[in-house]
Amino acid sequence: GQILFHVCLFFLYKFIIFKIITQIRKKAKPRGRKIALFPPFLDLRRRVRYTEGNEFLEAAMDLAKELVLFSHILEQKGFVNGLEGNISLIDREKGRIYITPSQHMKLLLDEDGVCVLDLEGRQLAGKYPRTSEFFLHQAIYQSCPEKNAVVHSHCPYLTAYALLERDFVLPGRTPLHKAFTRLICLPYGKAGTHEVHQGIEQALKESPVCLLGGHGVVSAADTLENATGYMEAAEGFAKTLFLSRQI
C-alpha cells in the first residue's frame, strides 16, 4: 500500500511540475505573428500572410522590404555585390522609386538603407546616396510603363557577351524560347550617364533581358521576382551553353 501511495505521489509531482513549466513558457513566449511568403509567381505584387490565432490577414509587402529581400537573394547568388549591380522597384501610384544605394553590400542592406526617390531622381529617404546607375532605371520606367522592377547585374557569362558587344542568341531547341530568343546588346555607353540606356526601349520589347555593351546586363519585368527569374534563367543558360562548347 505504501509503495502504491509513493508511486501515485511521484506522478502527481511530475504532473504539477509539468503544468508549472508549461505556464512559464507561455508567459515567456507569447504567441506572435508568423510570416509566410506566398508561392512564387502567384500575382503581380509579392504578398505576405500574417497568421495570428485562427485569423488570416493579407497585406501587400512593403516595397522597401521587398527590395531588401531580393537584394539579399541576388548577392547570395553572386549576381550583385558591394560595387557592382543595382536593383529597383517603382510605385507608380505614389511616384516613388525604391533603389539600392551606392557602394554598399546588398547582403547587408536593411530598410533604412533603401533609397527612396521621386521620379526625377531627388532622394527623399535613405541613409546612403543612391546608386549612380539611377538614369538606367529611370529610362526603363519612363519608356516601358508595364515594367515595375529592374535588376542590373554584371553576372559573368552574359557580361562576357556584353564586353564583346555581341547579342546573345539562344539555340532554337531550348525551352527558354518561350521567354526570349535573343538578348540584344546595346552600344557602349558610359556608366552612370544617359548614354548607357540608348536604345533600351526597343531592346526590352524583344526580350525582358538585354545586354549593355562593354558593361553588363539588365532585366526588367512587372515584378522584382520576375525580373530576377529572367536574369537567373538567361545567365544559367549562357553558362550551360559555354560548358557545352567545352565538351
Protein backbone atom coordinates (compact mmCIF):
# COMPACT_ATOMS: atom_id res chain seq x y z
CA GLY A 1 0.00 0.00 0.00
CA GLN A 2 2.83 2.41 0.83
CA ILE A 3 4.56 1.64 -2.47
CA LEU A 4 1.40 2.45 -4.44
CA PHE A 5 0.99 5.66 -2.44
CA HIS A 6 4.55 6.81 -3.22
CA VAL A 7 4.18 5.93 -6.91
CA CYS A 8 0.99 7.99 -7.16
CA LEU A 9 2.63 10.84 -5.27
CA PHE A 10 5.61 10.73 -7.64
CA PHE A 11 3.42 11.05 -10.75
CA LEU A 12 1.37 13.78 -9.10
CA TYR A 13 4.56 15.81 -8.50
CA LYS A 14 5.62 15.30 -12.12
CA PHE A 15 2.22 16.47 -13.36
CA ILE A 16 2.35 19.61 -11.18
CA ILE A 17 5.90 20.45 -12.34
CA PHE A 18 4.87 19.93 -15.98
CA LYS A 19 1.94 22.36 -15.60
CA ILE A 20 4.17 24.97 -13.92
CA ILE A 21 6.80 24.76 -16.71
CA THR A 22 4.08 25.00 -19.37
CA GLN A 23 2.67 28.17 -17.80
CA ILE A 24 6.14 29.73 -17.54
CA ARG A 25 6.85 29.02 -21.22
CA LYS A 26 3.54 30.55 -22.30
CA LYS A 27 4.34 33.74 -20.41
CA ALA A 28 7.94 33.87 -21.66
CA LYS A 29 7.00 33.24 -25.29
CA PRO A 30 3.66 34.81 -26.16
CA ARG A 31 2.17 33.88 -29.47
CA GLY A 32 3.49 36.23 -32.13
CA ARG A 33 2.88 36.80 -35.77
CA LYS A 34 4.15 34.30 -38.26
CA ILE A 35 5.05 35.40 -41.77
CA ALA A 36 4.87 33.06 -44.72
CA LEU A 37 5.55 34.05 -48.32
CA PHE A 38 3.01 33.04 -50.91
CA PRO A 39 4.26 30.64 -53.59
CA PRO A 40 6.20 32.44 -56.37
CA PHE A 41 4.55 33.93 -59.46
CA LEU A 42 1.06 33.97 -57.89
CA ASP A 43 0.26 37.60 -58.57
CA LEU A 44 1.81 40.91 -59.60
CA ARG A 45 2.60 42.04 -56.08
CA ARG A 46 4.54 39.95 -53.60
CA ARG A 47 2.23 39.34 -50.65
CA VAL A 48 2.63 38.04 -47.14
CA ARG A 49 0.18 36.28 -44.84
CA TYR A 50 0.10 37.34 -41.20
CA THR A 51 -1.15 34.49 -39.01
CA GLU A 52 -2.46 35.22 -35.53
CA GLY A 53 -4.54 32.51 -33.88
CA ASN A 54 -7.14 31.44 -36.45
CA GLU A 55 -7.27 34.83 -38.20
CA PHE A 56 -5.61 35.40 -41.56
CA LEU A 57 -4.88 38.87 -42.93
CA GLU A 58 -3.30 39.59 -46.29
CA ALA A 59 -1.31 42.76 -46.99
CA ALA A 60 0.89 43.89 -49.86
CA MET A 61 4.55 43.61 -48.94
CA ASP A 62 6.17 46.95 -48.34
CA LEU A 63 8.35 47.79 -51.33
CA ALA A 64 11.40 48.59 -49.21
CA LYS A 65 11.17 45.17 -47.54
CA GLU A 66 10.77 43.52 -50.92
CA LEU A 67 13.83 45.32 -52.26
CA VAL A 68 15.86 44.22 -49.24
CA LEU A 69 14.72 40.61 -49.66
CA PHE A 70 15.74 40.38 -53.31
CA SER A 71 18.97 42.30 -52.70
CA HIS A 72 19.97 39.56 -50.28
CA ILE A 73 18.91 36.81 -52.70
CA LEU A 74 20.79 38.32 -55.64
CA GLU A 75 24.03 38.79 -53.71
CA GLN A 76 23.82 35.26 -52.34
CA LYS A 77 23.56 34.06 -55.94
CA GLY A 78 26.57 36.17 -56.94
CA PHE A 79 24.60 38.46 -59.27
CA VAL A 80 25.43 41.67 -57.39
CA ASN A 81 27.94 42.83 -54.77
CA GLY A 82 29.00 45.96 -52.93
CA LEU A 83 30.46 47.61 -56.03
CA GLU A 84 28.55 46.03 -58.90
CA GLY A 85 24.88 45.79 -59.76
CA ASN A 86 21.76 47.56 -58.53
CA ILE A 87 18.06 46.82 -58.05
CA SER A 88 14.93 48.94 -58.03
CA LEU A 89 11.13 48.98 -57.78
CA ILE A 90 8.68 51.69 -58.74
CA ASP A 91 5.44 52.72 -57.06
CA ARG A 92 3.69 54.38 -59.99
CA GLU A 93 0.68 55.48 -57.95
CA LYS A 94 2.80 57.45 -55.48
CA GLY A 95 5.52 58.42 -57.92
CA ARG A 96 8.32 56.82 -55.91
CA ILE A 97 11.32 54.72 -56.92
CA TYR A 98 12.99 52.40 -54.39
CA ILE A 99 16.60 51.65 -55.31
CA THR A 100 19.77 50.21 -53.78
CA PRO A 101 22.44 52.63 -52.52
CA SER A 102 25.87 53.24 -53.96
CA GLN A 103 28.85 51.12 -52.85
CA HIS A 104 27.16 49.07 -50.14
CA MET A 105 26.87 45.31 -49.92
CA LYS A 106 23.37 44.21 -50.86
CA LEU A 107 23.61 41.30 -48.45
CA LEU A 108 23.85 43.76 -45.54
CA LEU A 109 21.14 46.10 -46.81
CA ASP A 110 18.27 46.93 -44.45
CA GLU A 111 15.16 49.05 -44.93
CA ASP A 112 16.86 52.20 -43.64
CA GLY A 113 19.50 51.82 -46.34
CA VAL A 114 16.99 51.70 -49.22
CA CYS A 115 17.00 54.94 -51.22
CA VAL A 116 13.56 56.41 -51.93
CA LEU A 117 13.47 58.83 -54.85
CA ASP A 118 10.90 60.84 -56.73
CA LEU A 119 10.57 60.24 -60.46
CA GLU A 120 13.14 62.96 -61.21
CA GLY A 121 15.76 61.29 -59.04
CA ARG A 122 15.63 63.55 -55.99
CA GLN A 123 16.36 61.49 -52.90
CA LEU A 124 13.61 61.62 -50.27
CA ALA A 125 14.79 58.94 -47.85
CA GLY A 126 17.64 56.51 -47.21
CA LYS A 127 20.78 56.88 -45.12
CA TYR A 128 23.14 56.38 -48.10
CA PRO A 129 23.31 58.12 -51.51
CA ARG A 130 21.54 56.40 -54.40
CA THR A 131 23.37 54.33 -56.98
CA SER A 132 24.99 56.22 -59.84
CA GLU A 133 23.08 53.96 -62.27
CA PHE A 134 19.75 55.63 -61.48
CA PHE A 135 19.42 57.00 -65.02
CA LEU A 136 19.31 53.46 -66.41
CA HIS A 137 16.40 52.55 -64.13
CA GLN A 138 14.63 55.86 -64.74
CA ALA A 139 14.85 55.42 -68.53
CA ILE A 140 13.28 51.96 -68.33
CA TYR A 141 10.39 53.14 -66.15
CA GLN A 142 9.74 56.10 -68.44
CA SER A 143 9.84 54.16 -71.71
CA CYS A 144 8.27 50.89 -70.51
CA PRO A 145 5.15 51.60 -68.40
CA GLU A 146 4.49 47.88 -67.96
CA LYS A 147 7.83 47.42 -66.15
CA ASN A 148 7.81 47.91 -62.37
CA ALA A 149 11.12 46.31 -61.39
CA VAL A 150 14.69 46.41 -62.70
CA VAL A 151 17.76 44.29 -61.93
CA HIS A 152 21.15 45.39 -63.26
CA SER A 153 23.93 42.83 -62.91
CA HIS A 154 27.44 42.01 -64.03
CA CYS A 155 26.81 38.25 -63.92
CA PRO A 156 29.84 36.72 -65.67
CA TYR A 157 28.55 34.64 -68.58
CA LEU A 158 26.13 37.20 -70.02
CA THR A 159 28.52 40.05 -69.22
CA ALA A 160 31.16 38.26 -71.32
CA TYR A 161 28.87 38.77 -74.34
CA ALA A 162 28.34 42.39 -73.32
CA LEU A 163 32.08 43.01 -73.12
CA LEU A 164 32.40 41.63 -76.66
CA GLU A 165 29.40 43.79 -77.67
CA ARG A 166 27.62 40.76 -79.12
CA ASP A 167 23.96 39.77 -78.97
CA PHE A 168 23.26 36.57 -77.07
CA VAL A 169 21.22 34.33 -79.37
CA LEU A 170 19.61 31.23 -77.89
CA PRO A 171 19.60 27.98 -79.88
CA GLY A 172 16.24 27.06 -81.37
CA ARG A 173 15.58 23.95 -79.27
CA THR A 174 15.78 25.50 -75.80
CA PRO A 175 12.59 25.81 -73.69
CA LEU A 176 13.65 29.36 -72.88
CA HIS A 177 12.41 30.41 -76.32
CA LYS A 178 9.05 30.90 -74.63
CA ALA A 179 10.61 33.80 -72.70
CA PHE A 180 13.23 35.11 -75.14
CA THR A 181 15.15 34.15 -78.26
CA ARG A 182 17.78 36.89 -78.43
CA LEU A 183 19.25 39.31 -75.92
CA ILE A 184 20.13 42.49 -77.77
CA CYS A 185 23.43 44.14 -76.88
CA LEU A 186 23.21 47.92 -76.82
CA PRO A 187 26.15 50.06 -77.98
CA TYR A 188 28.66 51.04 -75.33
CA GLY A 189 27.65 53.99 -73.15
CA LYS A 190 29.48 55.43 -70.18
CA ALA A 191 28.14 54.03 -66.91
CA GLY A 192 26.14 56.47 -64.81
CA THR A 193 25.16 58.63 -67.80
CA HIS A 194 22.22 58.76 -70.19
CA GLU A 195 24.42 57.17 -72.87
CA VAL A 196 24.20 53.75 -71.23
CA HIS A 197 20.48 53.28 -71.95
CA GLN A 198 20.28 54.48 -75.56
CA GLY A 199 18.01 52.04 -77.45
CA ILE A 200 16.86 50.18 -74.36
CA GLU A 201 13.13 50.61 -75.06
CA GLN A 202 13.34 48.64 -78.31
CA ALA A 203 15.66 46.03 -76.78
CA LEU A 204 13.24 45.35 -73.92
CA LYS A 205 10.34 44.99 -76.36
CA GLU A 206 12.11 41.98 -77.85
CA SER A 207 13.19 40.43 -74.55
CA PRO A 208 12.89 41.17 -70.81
CA VAL A 209 16.70 40.94 -70.60
CA CYS A 210 19.23 42.92 -72.63
CA LEU A 211 22.98 43.48 -72.62
CA LEU A 212 24.75 46.80 -72.08
CA GLY A 213 27.74 46.96 -74.42
CA GLY A 214 31.06 46.81 -72.59
CA HIS A 215 29.24 46.88 -69.28
CA GLY A 216 26.72 44.31 -68.04
CA VAL A 217 23.14 43.06 -68.13
CA VAL A 218 19.72 44.45 -67.24
CA SER A 219 16.44 42.63 -66.63
CA ALA A 220 13.07 44.40 -66.33
CA ALA A 221 9.62 42.98 -65.59
CA ASP A 222 6.30 43.63 -63.92
CA THR A 223 7.61 42.32 -60.58
CA LEU A 224 11.01 42.04 -58.96
CA GLU A 225 10.54 38.30 -58.68
CA ASN A 226 10.04 38.00 -62.44
CA ALA A 227 12.95 40.33 -63.24
CA THR A 228 15.18 38.20 -61.01
CA GLY A 229 13.85 34.99 -62.56
CA TYR A 230 14.52 36.15 -66.13
CA MET A 231 18.05 37.21 -65.22
CA GLU A 232 18.77 33.93 -63.47
CA ALA A 233 17.38 31.83 -66.33
CA ALA A 234 19.32 33.72 -69.01
CA GLU A 235 22.60 33.62 -67.07
CA GLY A 236 22.14 29.94 -66.29
CA PHE A 237 21.62 29.10 -69.95
CA ALA A 238 24.62 31.20 -71.00
CA LYS A 239 26.71 29.17 -68.56
CA THR A 240 25.32 25.87 -69.85
CA LEU A 241 25.98 26.90 -73.45
CA PHE A 242 29.58 27.81 -72.59
CA LEU A 243 30.14 24.44 -70.86
CA SER A 244 28.60 22.51 -73.77
CA ARG A 245 31.13 24.06 -76.13
CA GLN A 246 33.98 22.71 -73.99
CA ILE A 247 32.90 19.10 -74.44
